[in-house]
Coordinates of C-alpha atoms in Angstrom, one line a residue:
Chain R
M561 CA 99.5 -18.1 212.2
P562 CA 100.9 -20.1 209.2
E563 CA 99.1 -19.4 206.0
Y564 CA 97.6 -23.0 205.5
I565 CA 95.6 -22.4 208.7
E566 CA 94.3 -19.1 207.7
K567 CA 92.5 -20.6 204.7
V568 CA 90.6 -23.3 206.6
K569 CA 87.6 -22.6 208.8
F570 CA 86.8 -23.7 212.3
D571 CA 83.5 -23.9 214.1
D572 CA 82.9 -22.2 217.5
E573 CA 84.5 -25.0 219.4
G574 CA 87.6 -25.1 217.3
Y575 CA 86.7 -28.2 215.2
L576 CA 87.4 -28.1 211.4
E577 CA 84.4 -27.2 209.4
N578 CA 85.4 -29.3 206.4
H579 CA 87.4 -32.5 207.1
E580 CA 88.8 -32.4 203.7
H581 CA 90.8 -29.3 204.5
W582 CA 92.9 -31.4 206.9
S583 CA 96.6 -32.1 206.5
E584 CA 99.2 -33.6 208.7
D585 CA 100.8 -30.1 209.0
L586 CA 97.5 -28.7 210.3
A587 CA 97.2 -31.6 212.7
K588 CA 100.6 -30.7 214.1
T589 CA 99.6 -27.2 214.8
M590 CA 96.3 -28.2 216.3
A591 CA 98.1 -30.7 218.5
E592 CA 100.4 -28.1 219.8
E593 CA 97.3 -26.0 220.7
E594 CA 96.1 -29.1 222.8
G595 CA 99.5 -29.3 224.5
I596 CA 100.9 -32.2 222.4
Y597 CA 104.2 -31.1 221.0
D598 CA 105.4 -34.4 219.6
L599 CA 102.9 -35.9 217.2
T600 CA 104.2 -39.4 216.8
S601 CA 103.3 -42.1 214.2
R602 CA 101.2 -43.7 216.9
H603 CA 99.1 -40.5 217.3
L604 CA 98.7 -40.5 213.6
E605 CA 97.5 -44.1 213.6
V606 CA 94.7 -43.0 215.9
I607 CA 94.0 -40.0 213.8
Y608 CA 93.7 -41.9 210.6
A609 CA 91.4 -44.5 212.2
I610 CA 89.2 -41.7 213.3
R611 CA 89.3 -40.0 209.8
G612 CA 88.6 -43.3 208.2
E613 CA 85.5 -43.9 210.3
F614 CA 84.3 -40.3 209.9
A615 CA 84.6 -40.7 206.0
E616 CA 82.5 -43.9 206.2
K617 CA 79.8 -42.9 208.8
G618 CA 79.9 -39.1 209.0
E619 CA 80.6 -39.4 212.7
A620 CA 83.7 -39.7 214.9
P621 CA 84.1 -43.0 216.8
T622 CA 83.5 -43.1 220.5
L623 CA 86.2 -43.9 222.9
R624 CA 84.6 -47.4 223.2
R625 CA 84.8 -47.9 219.4
L626 CA 88.5 -46.8 219.4
T627 CA 89.1 -49.4 222.0
K628 CA 86.9 -52.3 221.0
V629 CA 86.9 -51.9 217.2
H630 CA 90.1 -50.2 216.4
G631 CA 92.1 -51.9 219.2
F632 CA 93.8 -49.0 220.9
P633 CA 93.9 -49.5 224.7
T634 CA 92.0 -46.8 226.6
K635 CA 95.1 -46.3 228.8
E636 CA 97.3 -45.5 225.9
L637 CA 94.7 -43.2 224.3
Y638 CA 94.7 -41.2 227.5
Q639 CA 98.5 -41.0 227.4
L640 CA 98.5 -40.0 223.8
F641 CA 95.8 -37.4 224.1
P642 CA 95.9 -36.3 227.8
G643 CA 92.6 -35.0 229.3
G644 CA 90.1 -36.2 226.7
P645 CA 91.1 -38.5 223.9
G646 CA 87.6 -38.7 222.4
K647 CA 87.3 -35.0 221.8
K648 CA 90.8 -34.0 221.5
A649 CA 91.8 -36.7 219.0
A650 CA 88.7 -35.9 216.9
R651 CA 89.7 -32.2 216.8
I652 CA 93.2 -33.0 215.7
A653 CA 91.9 -35.5 213.2
G654 CA 90.0 -32.6 211.6
V655 CA 86.5 -34.1 212.0
K656 CA 83.4 -32.9 213.7
K657 CA 83.1 -33.1 217.5
P658 CA 81.8 -36.5 218.6
H659 CA 78.1 -36.3 219.5
G660 CA 77.3 -36.5 223.1
C661 CA 74.9 -39.3 223.6
I662 CA 71.3 -38.7 224.6
Chain U
M312 CA 47.4 -73.4 205.4
N313 CA 50.5 -72.6 207.4
K314 CA 50.3 -69.3 209.1
K315 CA 52.9 -66.7 208.5
Q316 CA 55.1 -66.0 211.5
I317 CA 55.9 -62.8 213.3
I318 CA 58.3 -63.2 216.2
I319 CA 58.9 -60.5 218.8
L320 CA 62.1 -60.8 220.8
G321 CA 61.6 -59.4 224.3
G322 CA 58.4 -59.1 226.2
G323 CA 59.2 -55.8 228.0
T324 CA 57.5 -52.5 227.4
A325 CA 57.8 -52.7 223.6
G326 CA 57.1 -56.4 223.3
N327 CA 53.8 -56.0 225.2
I328 CA 52.7 -53.0 223.1
F329 CA 53.4 -55.0 219.9
S330 CA 51.5 -58.1 221.2
H331 CA 48.4 -55.9 221.6
K332 CA 48.7 -53.8 218.5
L333 CA 49.6 -56.5 216.0
V334 CA 46.7 -58.7 217.1
K335 CA 44.4 -55.9 216.3
S336 CA 46.2 -54.8 213.1
L337 CA 46.7 -58.2 211.4
N338 CA 44.3 -61.0 210.5
T339 CA 45.2 -63.7 213.0
D340 CA 43.8 -66.4 210.6
E341 CA 46.9 -65.6 208.5
W342 CA 49.4 -64.5 211.0
E343 CA 50.8 -66.2 214.1
I344 CA 52.6 -63.9 216.7
T345 CA 55.1 -65.3 219.1
V346 CA 56.9 -63.4 221.9
I347 CA 60.1 -64.8 223.2
D348 CA 61.6 -63.6 226.5
R349 CA 64.1 -65.1 228.9
S350 CA 61.9 -64.3 232.0
P351 CA 58.2 -64.8 232.8
I352 CA 58.4 -61.7 235.1
H353 CA 57.7 -58.1 233.8
Y354 CA 59.3 -55.3 235.8
Y355 CA 58.0 -51.7 235.8
Q356 CA 61.5 -50.4 235.3
P357 CA 60.7 -46.7 236.1
G358 CA 59.8 -47.8 239.5
F359 CA 63.3 -49.1 240.3
L360 CA 64.3 -45.5 241.1
F361 CA 61.8 -45.3 244.0
I362 CA 62.6 -48.6 245.7
P363 CA 65.9 -47.6 247.5
F364 CA 64.0 -44.7 249.1
G365 CA 61.1 -46.8 250.3
I366 CA 58.7 -44.9 248.1
Y367 CA 57.7 -48.1 246.2
R368 CA 57.8 -51.6 247.7
P369 CA 59.4 -54.3 245.5
E370 CA 56.0 -55.9 244.8
D371 CA 54.7 -52.6 243.3
V372 CA 56.9 -53.1 240.2
V373 CA 56.4 -56.8 239.4
K374 CA 53.8 -58.6 237.4
N375 CA 53.6 -61.8 235.4
K376 CA 54.2 -61.4 231.7
S377 CA 51.5 -63.9 230.9
E378 CA 48.9 -61.6 232.5
L379 CA 50.1 -58.6 230.4
L380 CA 50.7 -60.0 226.9
H381 CA 47.8 -60.3 224.6
P382 CA 46.2 -63.8 225.1
N383 CA 46.3 -64.5 221.4
V384 CA 50.1 -64.5 221.1
N385 CA 52.3 -67.5 221.8
Q386 CA 54.6 -67.0 224.7
V387 CA 57.9 -68.7 224.9
F388 CA 60.2 -68.3 227.9
S389 CA 63.7 -69.1 227.1
E390 CA 67.1 -67.6 226.6
I391 CA 67.8 -66.8 223.0
D392 CA 71.0 -68.4 221.6
R393 CA 71.2 -66.5 218.3
I394 CA 69.4 -65.2 215.2
V395 CA 70.5 -66.5 211.9
P396 CA 69.1 -63.8 209.5
Q397 CA 70.1 -65.8 206.4
E398 CA 67.8 -68.6 207.5
N399 CA 65.1 -66.4 209.1
N400 CA 65.5 -68.5 212.2
V401 CA 65.8 -67.7 215.9
Y402 CA 67.6 -70.4 217.9
L403 CA 66.7 -71.0 221.5
E404 CA 69.1 -72.1 224.3
N405 CA 67.9 -75.7 223.9
G406 CA 68.9 -75.8 220.2
S407 CA 65.4 -75.6 218.8
A408 CA 64.7 -73.2 215.9
L409 CA 61.7 -70.8 215.3
K410 CA 61.2 -69.6 211.8
Y411 CA 60.0 -66.1 211.2
D412 CA 58.7 -64.1 208.2
Y413 CA 59.2 -60.9 210.1
L414 CA 61.1 -60.2 213.3
I415 CA 60.8 -57.4 215.9
I416 CA 63.8 -57.1 218.2
S417 CA 62.9 -55.3 221.5
T418 CA 65.3 -57.0 224.0
G419 CA 66.4 -53.7 225.5
V420 CA 69.6 -53.1 227.3
D421 CA 71.0 -54.4 230.6
I422 CA 73.7 -53.4 232.9
A423 CA 77.2 -54.8 232.3
P424 CA 79.2 -54.0 235.4
D425 CA 81.9 -56.4 234.3
E426 CA 83.0 -53.7 231.7
V427 CA 84.7 -51.8 234.5
E428 CA 87.7 -53.2 236.4
G429 CA 86.7 -53.8 240.0
M430 CA 83.1 -52.7 239.8
K431 CA 81.8 -56.2 240.5
G432 CA 84.5 -56.7 243.1
D433 CA 84.4 -57.5 246.8
L434 CA 82.3 -54.4 247.7
W435 CA 79.5 -55.2 245.1
G436 CA 76.3 -55.5 247.0
L437 CA 77.9 -54.2 250.1
Q438 CA 79.0 -50.7 249.4
V439 CA 78.8 -50.7 245.6
F440 CA 75.2 -50.9 244.1
D441 CA 73.3 -50.3 241.0
F442 CA 69.5 -49.4 240.9
Y443 CA 68.9 -50.4 237.3
S444 CA 68.2 -53.9 238.2
F445 CA 65.5 -55.2 240.4
D446 CA 68.0 -57.0 242.7
G447 CA 70.2 -53.9 242.8
A448 CA 67.4 -51.6 243.7
V449 CA 66.1 -53.9 246.4
S450 CA 69.4 -54.4 248.1
L451 CA 70.2 -50.8 247.9
Q452 CA 67.2 -49.9 250.0
M453 CA 68.7 -51.5 253.0
A454 CA 72.1 -49.8 252.4
M455 CA 70.4 -46.4 252.2
K456 CA 68.6 -47.0 255.4
N457 CA 71.8 -47.9 257.2
F458 CA 73.8 -45.0 255.8
K459 CA 74.4 -42.4 258.5
G460 CA 77.2 -40.3 257.0
G461 CA 80.2 -40.1 254.6
N462 CA 80.5 -39.9 250.8
L463 CA 77.5 -41.0 248.7
V464 CA 78.8 -41.1 245.2
V465 CA 76.1 -41.3 242.4
H466 CA 77.9 -42.3 239.3
V467 CA 77.3 -42.8 235.5
T468 CA 79.9 -45.1 233.8
E469 CA 79.4 -44.3 230.1
M470 CA 76.7 -43.2 227.8
P471 CA 74.3 -44.2 226.4
I472 CA 72.3 -45.4 229.4
K473 CA 68.5 -46.0 229.6
C474 CA 66.6 -43.2 231.3
P475 CA 69.6 -40.7 231.3
V476 CA 67.8 -38.6 233.9
A477 CA 67.5 -41.4 236.5
P478 CA 70.9 -40.9 238.1
L479 CA 70.2 -37.2 238.5
E480 CA 66.9 -38.1 240.0
F481 CA 68.7 -40.5 242.4
A482 CA 70.9 -37.7 243.6
F483 CA 68.0 -35.2 244.1
L484 CA 65.9 -37.9 245.9
S485 CA 69.0 -38.7 248.1
D486 CA 69.2 -35.1 249.2
Y487 CA 65.5 -35.1 250.1
Y488 CA 65.8 -38.6 251.8
F489 CA 68.7 -37.6 254.1
K490 CA 67.1 -34.2 254.8
R491 CA 64.0 -36.1 256.0
N492 CA 65.9 -38.7 258.2
G493 CA 68.1 -36.0 259.6
Y494 CA 71.5 -37.3 258.4
R495 CA 71.9 -34.8 255.5
P496 CA 74.6 -32.7 257.3
E497 CA 76.7 -35.9 257.6
V498 CA 76.2 -37.0 254.0
N499 CA 78.3 -35.6 251.2
I500 CA 76.6 -36.2 247.9
H501 CA 78.7 -36.4 244.7
Y502 CA 77.4 -36.6 241.2
V503 CA 80.0 -38.1 238.8
T504 CA 79.3 -38.1 235.0
P505 CA 81.4 -38.7 231.9
L506 CA 79.5 -35.8 230.2
P507 CA 80.9 -32.2 230.2
E508 CA 77.8 -31.1 232.2
A509 CA 74.9 -32.3 234.1
F510 CA 72.9 -33.6 231.1
T511 CA 73.2 -34.2 227.4
K512 CA 71.0 -31.3 226.3
P513 CA 72.3 -27.8 227.0
E514 CA 69.2 -25.9 228.2
A515 CA 68.2 -28.9 230.5
A516 CA 71.8 -29.2 231.6
K517 CA 71.7 -25.7 232.9
V518 CA 68.6 -26.3 234.8
F519 CA 69.8 -29.5 236.3
G520 CA 73.2 -28.0 237.1
N521 CA 71.5 -25.3 239.2
F522 CA 69.4 -27.9 241.0
L523 CA 72.6 -29.8 241.9
L524 CA 74.2 -26.6 243.2
N525 CA 71.2 -25.5 245.2
K526 CA 71.0 -29.0 246.8
N527 CA 74.6 -28.9 247.7
I528 CA 75.5 -31.9 245.5
K529 CA 79.0 -31.6 244.1
I530 CA 79.3 -32.4 240.4
H531 CA 82.3 -34.0 238.8
T532 CA 82.2 -33.8 235.0
D533 CA 84.3 -35.5 232.2
F534 CA 84.9 -38.4 234.5
N535 CA 85.7 -41.6 232.5
I536 CA 86.0 -44.4 235.0
A537 CA 89.0 -46.7 234.6
A538 CA 88.5 -48.8 237.8
V539 CA 86.7 -49.2 241.2
D540 CA 89.5 -49.6 243.9
N541 CA 87.8 -51.9 246.4
E542 CA 90.7 -51.7 248.8
N543 CA 90.8 -47.9 249.2
K544 CA 87.2 -47.3 248.3
N545 CA 87.9 -45.0 245.4
I546 CA 86.7 -44.7 241.9
I547 CA 89.6 -43.9 239.6
S548 CA 89.4 -42.1 236.1
W549 CA 91.6 -42.7 233.2
D550 CA 93.1 -39.3 233.7
E551 CA 93.9 -40.4 237.2
R552 CA 91.4 -38.5 239.3
E553 CA 90.2 -40.3 242.4
I554 CA 86.9 -39.9 244.2
P555 CA 86.4 -41.7 247.6
F556 CA 83.2 -43.3 248.5
D557 CA 81.5 -44.9 251.4
L558 CA 78.4 -45.9 249.3
L559 CA 78.8 -46.0 245.5
V560 CA 75.6 -46.0 243.5
T561 CA 76.7 -46.6 240.0
V562 CA 75.0 -46.9 236.6
P563 CA 77.1 -49.5 234.9
T564 CA 77.7 -49.6 231.1
N565 CA 74.4 -50.4 229.4
M566 CA 74.6 -53.0 226.7
G567 CA 72.2 -54.8 224.3
S568 CA 71.6 -58.5 224.7
E569 CA 74.4 -60.8 224.3
F570 CA 72.7 -62.9 221.7
I571 CA 72.8 -59.9 219.3
G572 CA 76.6 -60.0 219.7
R573 CA 76.6 -63.7 219.2
S574 CA 74.6 -63.3 216.1
G575 CA 77.1 -60.8 214.7
M576 CA 74.3 -58.2 214.2
G577 CA 75.1 -55.5 216.7
D578 CA 77.6 -52.7 217.2
E579 CA 80.2 -52.6 220.0
L580 CA 77.5 -52.2 222.6
N581 CA 75.4 -55.0 221.1
L582 CA 72.9 -52.3 219.9
M583 CA 71.2 -52.9 216.6
P584 CA 72.0 -50.7 213.7
T585 CA 68.5 -49.2 213.0
N586 CA 67.1 -46.6 210.5
Q587 CA 66.2 -43.7 212.8
A588 CA 63.1 -42.8 210.8
T589 CA 61.6 -46.1 209.7
L590 CA 63.0 -48.2 212.6
K591 CA 63.8 -51.0 210.2
A592 CA 67.2 -52.8 210.9
R593 CA 69.7 -51.1 208.6
N594 CA 71.1 -54.4 207.3
F595 CA 68.0 -56.6 207.2
D596 CA 64.8 -56.2 205.2
N597 CA 62.4 -58.2 207.4
I598 CA 63.6 -57.0 210.9
F599 CA 62.4 -54.0 212.8
V600 CA 64.0 -52.8 216.1
A601 CA 62.2 -51.1 218.9
G602 CA 63.0 -49.3 222.2
D603 CA 66.3 -49.5 223.9
A604 CA 67.8 -52.2 221.6
T605 CA 68.3 -49.7 218.8
D606 CA 71.4 -47.5 218.2
I607 CA 69.3 -44.4 217.2
P608 CA 70.1 -41.1 218.9
T609 CA 67.2 -40.8 221.2
S610 CA 66.6 -41.5 224.9
K611 CA 66.2 -45.1 226.0
A612 CA 62.8 -44.7 227.7
G613 CA 59.4 -46.2 227.8
S614 CA 57.7 -43.0 226.4
V615 CA 59.9 -43.4 223.3
I616 CA 58.6 -46.9 222.6
H617 CA 55.1 -45.7 222.9
Y618 CA 55.8 -43.2 220.1
Q619 CA 57.8 -45.8 218.1
A620 CA 55.3 -48.6 218.2
E621 CA 52.8 -47.0 215.9
V622 CA 55.6 -46.3 213.4
I623 CA 56.7 -49.9 213.4
V624 CA 53.2 -51.3 213.1
Q625 CA 52.5 -49.1 210.1
N626 CA 55.8 -49.8 208.4
L627 CA 55.5 -53.6 209.1
I628 CA 52.2 -53.6 207.4
S629 CA 53.6 -51.5 204.5
K630 CA 56.5 -54.0 204.2
I631 CA 54.1 -57.0 204.1
K632 CA 52.2 -55.3 201.3
N633 CA 55.4 -54.3 199.5
N634 CA 54.7 -50.6 199.9
P635 CA 57.3 -48.0 200.8
L636 CA 57.9 -47.4 204.5
N637 CA 56.2 -44.1 204.9
A638 CA 55.8 -43.8 208.7
K639 CA 58.6 -41.8 210.3
F640 CA 59.7 -41.7 213.9
D641 CA 60.7 -38.1 214.9
G642 CA 62.6 -39.0 218.1
H643 CA 59.8 -37.8 220.4
T644 CA 60.7 -38.3 224.0
N645 CA 59.2 -37.0 227.2
C646 CA 60.0 -37.7 230.8
F647 CA 59.3 -36.5 234.4
I648 CA 62.3 -35.9 236.6
E649 CA 61.8 -36.2 240.3
T650 CA 63.6 -33.4 242.1
G651 CA 62.6 -34.2 245.8
N652 CA 60.2 -32.4 248.0
E653 CA 57.4 -34.2 246.0
K654 CA 58.0 -32.1 243.0
A655 CA 59.2 -32.9 239.5
I656 CA 60.3 -31.4 236.2
L657 CA 58.9 -32.4 232.8
I658 CA 61.0 -32.4 229.7
D659 CA 59.9 -33.0 226.1
F660 CA 62.1 -33.2 223.0
D661 CA 62.8 -34.9 219.7
Y662 CA 65.6 -35.3 217.1
E663 CA 65.3 -31.6 216.0
N664 CA 64.1 -29.8 219.1
D665 CA 65.9 -29.7 222.4
P666 CA 64.0 -29.5 225.7
T667 CA 62.6 -25.9 226.1
R668 CA 60.6 -24.1 228.7
G669 CA 56.9 -23.7 228.3
R670 CA 53.8 -25.8 228.8
F671 CA 52.7 -29.2 227.8
P672 CA 49.0 -30.2 227.7
I673 CA 48.0 -33.3 229.4
H674 CA 44.3 -34.2 229.3
G675 CA 42.8 -34.8 232.7
L676 CA 45.7 -33.3 234.6
G677 CA 45.9 -29.9 233.0
P678 CA 48.9 -28.2 231.4
M679 CA 52.3 -29.3 232.8
S680 CA 55.2 -26.8 233.1
L681 CA 58.2 -27.8 231.0
L682 CA 61.6 -27.5 232.7
K683 CA 60.2 -26.1 235.7
E684 CA 59.9 -27.7 239.1
T685 CA 56.2 -28.2 240.2
R686 CA 54.1 -30.4 242.4
I687 CA 51.7 -31.3 239.5
N688 CA 54.6 -32.7 237.6
H689 CA 55.3 -35.0 240.5
L690 CA 51.7 -36.1 240.4
G691 CA 52.1 -36.8 236.8
K692 CA 55.2 -38.9 237.5
M693 CA 53.2 -40.9 240.2
A694 CA 50.2 -41.4 237.9
F695 CA 52.5 -42.8 235.3
K696 CA 52.6 -46.2 237.1
W697 CA 48.9 -46.6 236.6
L698 CA 49.1 -45.4 233.0
Y699 CA 51.9 -47.8 232.4
W700 CA 50.1 -51.0 233.7
N701 CA 46.7 -50.1 232.3
R702 CA 47.3 -48.3 229.1
I703 CA 50.9 -48.1 227.8
I704 CA 51.9 -51.6 227.7
K705 CA 48.5 -52.6 226.2
G706 CA 49.3 -50.3 223.3
K707 CA 46.5 -47.9 224.2
D708 CA 46.7 -44.1 223.7
I709 CA 47.9 -42.1 226.7
P710 CA 47.1 -38.5 227.4
F711 CA 50.6 -37.3 226.5
S712 CA 50.2 -38.3 222.9
S713 CA 50.4 -35.0 221.0

């Protein structure tokens, strides 16, 4: 494991404990763990939108917010982050897992 | 002297509780209280679940709002066009404005089937139904009666929804219903959820997951619906899974009232940003928000409003006197979950504590078992309708208040 990853801590579910320890290099490695081998600028647009909202509100945006507020079409989010864009993108963005609703 | 104005938007469970509590807590020589609602009919929404199974008749869940609201409040039945908080005005559909000193928003959430492609398509009302509206529940009753075999798909579109246990109850009651009418061997029941397991709270999810398994109901998790395919009778997820249905019972997206969106005050679901402890609107100093209309992380359920109402009344009075808002809502929720066989489970939780096993005292009925299926919990659920009409919406104490 690269050295910059050893320094940072993850919670039980693999989410970064401190979002300030995030870097694009780390995102690349985490993306590969999620089966995304080519982290494009479009991926990064989504990731920075998530990080921006997390910094502001302390919570990752829901899929609906990514679509309605940030303007990423749901279909594309599923293409960029296959399987589960909400949780996967939040993990790669280095923020806490989005809260399940009640 | 002109009286000061309190306007309550929405005459549902919350609006009724406030009409009764505020008349008692405020001097009505100084204060005038007005409830605005689009409909003169009040529905007992927890009863919708039972209508498709013929357990309740439609008339069991309907009363006139004018009989329920406190007689000393003004009642206005009209669609709301928008709130202009800078003017402290509520505008009605006909353009007239009502001025408020304080506003309580309790307009709840409603289903929005148009949010999913094809949901309100050709099969809506024929093979695709909801049971979160009165009309949906009533028309579904005939469809259930005529259903003699095939795929019954019970589906949740996206969270949050009101009464998040209701779709599980629908699946459990369907199993019981078809066992009793003899068609259960011909009916495949599927439970489809966007959540990673049967429920939001881990301990309860385990219990409900086992119930689904034991009742031979197949669960499909992490299913985020992209479309209803009316031609091939499938629901399709964004990750391209398909589940065929002969009868689709869906809980569409739940959204707050459109006028909240029109007023530019809500979030992407038209829910009001609300302080989760004081229940004051986060961006407005003379507005409180109650019940389903808030964005706070608690269940959208009548029991929640019962617990919130006291907090709001106290904080409203503090606000009027320019005192700090000391009353805090702790997220307390409890609900009965019908499991079929005339049994039910009771769960109880708040912001900090997830549902656990144990006992919950209810005066007059005795201790109820938590997270355990019992007959007495079912009786509790059935007694709830009486409590609702006679105590809860009149703002009186109920034996659950602990």
